[in-house]
Amino acid sequence: MTAKKGESALGRGLDALIRKEKPEKEEVSVEKKPVKKKPTKTVSRTSKAKASPQPRKTKTSEDPNKIIVDGVIMEVRKNPRISLWSARSAAVLRFLKNTKPAFSISKEASALIEEAVQQKYPEIWEMFEKENF
């Protein structure tokens, strides 16, 4: 794609790299003519929807929270870490690390977060206790 005279890509970032030039009016009218194909696609979509209502019913008949819990458990087993930003908390924990022998920032942060999450969201916490997680 080439820039027209007087146009510059500077300052446009990614838009300057992926910008599509506007099609001419003739091309637009050519693209609008095959409107007859849309009903065919709609019919095939409708037939697919009619052919597979049973799998959808089995998915929706299962508890949606159970599906989410299972997905979360799989994700957490792969990567149990969380990240957060708190300058003051980081300063306090680093101070403790430098002043208390064998102090673990990770263990302390985990204990504090678990206690706070359990108190704030007891119902959700129980869902994961039931899963022995």
mmCIF file of C-alpha atoms in Angstrom:
data_model
loop_
_atom_site.group_PDB
_atom_site.id
_atom_site.type_symbol
_atom_site.label_atom_id
_atom_site.label_comp_id
_atom_site.label_asym_id
_atom_site.label_seq_id
_atom_site.Cartn_x
_atom_site.Cartn_y
_atom_site.Cartn_z
ATOM 1 C CA MET A 1 0.000 0.000 0.000
ATOM 2 C CA THR A 2 1.400 3.324 -0.910
ATOM 3 C CA ALA A 3 0.621 6.581 0.790
ATOM 4 C CA LYS A 4 -1.011 9.310 -1.235
ATOM 5 C CA LYS A 5 0.754 12.607 -1.674
ATOM 6 C CA GLY A 6 0.583 14.664 1.473
ATOM 7 C CA GLU A 7 -0.253 11.630 3.669
ATOM 8 C CA SER A 8 2.249 10.282 6.127
ATOM 9 C CA ALA A 9 2.143 7.079 8.143
ATOM 10 C CA LEU A 10 4.063 8.671 10.988
ATOM 11 C CA GLY A 11 2.088 8.802 14.195
ATOM 12 C CA ARG A 12 -0.541 6.327 13.032
ATOM 13 C CA GLY A 13 1.064 3.227 14.540
ATOM 14 C CA LEU A 14 -0.431 -0.113 13.579
ATOM 15 C CA ASP A 15 -3.271 1.498 11.613
ATOM 16 C CA ALA A 16 -0.737 2.761 9.070
ATOM 17 C CA LEU A 17 0.529 -0.773 8.509
ATOM 18 C CA ILE A 18 -2.822 -2.517 8.122
ATOM 19 C CA ARG A 19 -4.876 0.291 6.599
ATOM 20 C CA LYS A 20 -6.958 -0.870 3.683
ATOM 21 C CA GLU A 21 -7.585 1.462 0.831
ATOM 22 C CA LYS A 22 -11.228 2.207 0.175
ATOM 23 C CA PRO A 23 -12.617 0.274 -2.806
ATOM 24 C CA GLU A 24 -13.973 2.207 -5.730
ATOM 25 C CA LYS A 25 -17.733 2.487 -6.170
ATOM 26 C CA GLU A 26 -17.741 -0.028 -9.033
ATOM 27 C CA GLU A 27 -16.186 -2.709 -6.844
ATOM 28 C CA VAL A 28 -18.730 -2.145 -4.103
ATOM 29 C CA SER A 29 -21.641 -2.619 -6.479
ATOM 30 C CA VAL A 30 -20.066 -5.833 -7.826
ATOM 31 C CA GLU A 31 -19.681 -7.221 -4.307
ATOM 32 C CA LYS A 32 -23.308 -6.473 -3.422
ATOM 33 C CA LYS A 33 -24.760 -8.412 -6.397
ATOM 34 C CA PRO A 34 -24.272 -11.964 -5.034
ATOM 35 C CA VAL A 35 -26.931 -11.419 -2.378
ATOM 36 C CA LYS A 36 -28.710 -14.575 -3.549
ATOM 37 C CA LYS A 37 -26.165 -16.766 -1.725
ATOM 38 C CA LYS A 38 -27.160 -15.495 1.735
ATOM 39 C CA PRO A 39 -30.438 -17.436 1.952
ATOM 40 C CA THR A 40 -28.533 -20.630 1.087
ATOM 41 C CA LYS A 41 -26.151 -20.029 4.007
ATOM 42 C CA THR A 42 -29.042 -19.247 6.310
ATOM 43 C CA VAL A 43 -30.778 -22.481 5.320
ATOM 44 C CA SER A 44 -27.637 -24.516 6.014
ATOM 45 C CA ARG A 45 -27.231 -22.844 9.399
ATOM 46 C CA THR A 46 -30.840 -23.581 10.229
ATOM 47 C CA SER A 47 -30.466 -27.207 9.226
ATOM 48 C CA LYS A 48 -27.353 -27.536 11.403
ATOM 49 C CA ALA A 49 -29.193 -26.006 14.334
ATOM 50 C CA LYS A 50 -32.062 -28.464 13.887
ATOM 51 C CA ALA A 51 -29.740 -31.437 13.502
ATOM 52 C CA SER A 52 -27.860 -30.956 16.796
ATOM 53 C CA PRO A 53 -30.163 -29.791 19.597
ATOM 54 C CA GLN A 54 -29.373 -32.814 21.807
ATOM 55 C CA PRO A 55 -25.689 -31.988 22.541
ATOM 56 C CA ARG A 56 -26.701 -28.465 23.482
ATOM 57 C CA LYS A 57 -29.304 -29.789 25.910
ATOM 58 C CA THR A 58 -26.781 -32.043 27.617
ATOM 59 C CA LYS A 59 -24.368 -29.142 28.049
ATOM 60 C CA THR A 60 -27.015 -26.837 29.465
ATOM 61 C CA SER A 61 -28.520 -29.549 31.682
ATOM 62 C CA GLU A 62 -25.166 -29.796 33.473
ATOM 63 C CA ASP A 63 -24.560 -27.163 36.144
ATOM 64 C CA PRO A 64 -22.870 -24.196 34.414
ATOM 65 C CA ASN A 65 -20.840 -23.472 37.545
ATOM 66 C CA LYS A 66 -19.468 -27.035 37.436
ATOM 67 C CA ILE A 67 -18.239 -26.451 33.882
ATOM 68 C CA ILE A 68 -16.547 -23.218 34.938
ATOM 69 C CA VAL A 69 -15.031 -24.822 38.051
ATOM 70 C CA ASP A 70 -13.592 -27.673 35.981
ATOM 71 C CA GLY A 71 -12.064 -25.218 33.517
ATOM 72 C CA VAL A 72 -10.586 -23.099 36.294
ATOM 73 C CA ILE A 73 -9.093 -26.164 37.981
ATOM 74 C CA MET A 74 -7.405 -27.200 34.730
ATOM 75 C CA GLU A 75 -5.980 -23.688 34.277
ATOM 76 C CA VAL A 76 -4.737 -23.454 37.861
ATOM 77 C CA ARG A 77 -3.076 -26.867 37.698
ATOM 78 C CA LYS A 78 -1.064 -25.628 34.721
ATOM 79 C CA ASN A 79 -0.212 -22.277 36.314
ATOM 80 C CA PRO A 80 -1.156 -21.618 39.956
ATOM 81 C CA ARG A 81 0.450 -18.185 40.085
ATOM 82 C CA ILE A 82 -1.308 -14.862 40.287
ATOM 83 C CA SER A 83 0.142 -11.408 39.808
ATOM 84 C CA LEU A 84 -0.811 -8.249 41.561
ATOM 85 C CA TRP A 85 0.422 -4.715 41.948
ATOM 86 C CA SER A 86 0.699 -3.166 45.371
ATOM 87 C CA ALA A 87 3.730 -1.021 46.048
ATOM 88 C CA ARG A 88 3.048 -0.616 49.767
ATOM 89 C CA SER A 89 2.395 -4.344 50.291
ATOM 90 C CA ALA A 90 5.528 -5.188 48.333
ATOM 91 C CA ALA A 91 7.533 -2.769 50.485
ATOM 92 C CA VAL A 92 6.211 -4.286 53.731
ATOM 93 C CA LEU A 93 6.874 -7.856 52.582
ATOM 94 C CA ARG A 94 10.371 -7.020 51.363
ATOM 95 C CA PHE A 95 11.112 -5.272 54.654
ATOM 96 C CA LEU A 96 10.042 -8.416 56.514
ATOM 97 C CA LYS A 97 12.179 -10.558 54.218
ATOM 98 C CA ASN A 98 15.225 -8.431 55.089
ATOM 99 C CA THR A 99 14.551 -8.329 58.831
ATOM 100 C CA LYS A 100 13.149 -11.797 59.711
ATOM 101 C CA PRO A 101 15.253 -14.908 59.145
ATOM 102 C CA ALA A 102 13.623 -17.515 56.867
ATOM 103 C CA PHE A 103 10.739 -15.191 55.998
ATOM 104 C CA SER A 104 9.039 -16.193 52.724
ATOM 105 C CA ILE A 105 7.206 -13.496 50.799
ATOM 106 C CA SER A 106 5.341 -16.125 48.753
ATOM 107 C CA LYS A 107 4.117 -18.096 51.765
ATOM 108 C CA GLU A 108 3.022 -14.963 53.622
ATOM 109 C CA ALA A 109 1.307 -13.465 50.571
ATOM 110 C CA SER A 110 -0.467 -16.774 49.883
ATOM 111 C CA ALA A 111 -1.734 -17.034 53.453
ATOM 112 C CA LEU A 112 -2.961 -13.438 53.490
ATOM 113 C CA ILE A 113 -4.691 -13.687 50.113
ATOM 114 C CA GLU A 114 -6.307 -17.044 50.898
ATOM 115 C CA GLU A 115 -7.707 -15.715 54.166
ATOM 116 C CA ALA A 116 -9.060 -12.563 52.525
ATOM 117 C CA VAL A 117 -10.575 -14.413 49.542
ATOM 118 C CA GLN A 118 -12.178 -17.030 51.795
ATOM 119 C CA GLN A 119 -13.788 -14.314 53.922
ATOM 120 C CA LYS A 120 -14.979 -12.203 50.997
ATOM 121 C CA TYR A 121 -16.228 -15.040 48.741
ATOM 122 C CA PRO A 122 -17.202 -17.963 51.031
ATOM 123 C CA GLU A 123 -19.648 -19.563 48.546
ATOM 124 C CA ILE A 124 -17.104 -19.691 45.754
ATOM 125 C CA TRP A 125 -14.397 -20.847 48.183
ATOM 126 C CA GLU A 126 -16.627 -23.797 49.181
ATOM 127 C CA MET A 127 -17.075 -24.845 45.532
ATOM 128 C CA PHE A 128 -13.339 -25.442 45.306
ATOM 129 C CA GLU A 129 -13.148 -27.100 48.738
ATOM 130 C CA LYS A 130 -15.691 -29.658 47.490
ATOM 131 C CA GLU A 131 -13.343 -30.415 44.593
ATOM 132 C CA ASN A 132 -10.490 -31.133 47.040
ATOM 133 C CA PHE A 133 -8.568 -28.346 45.456
#
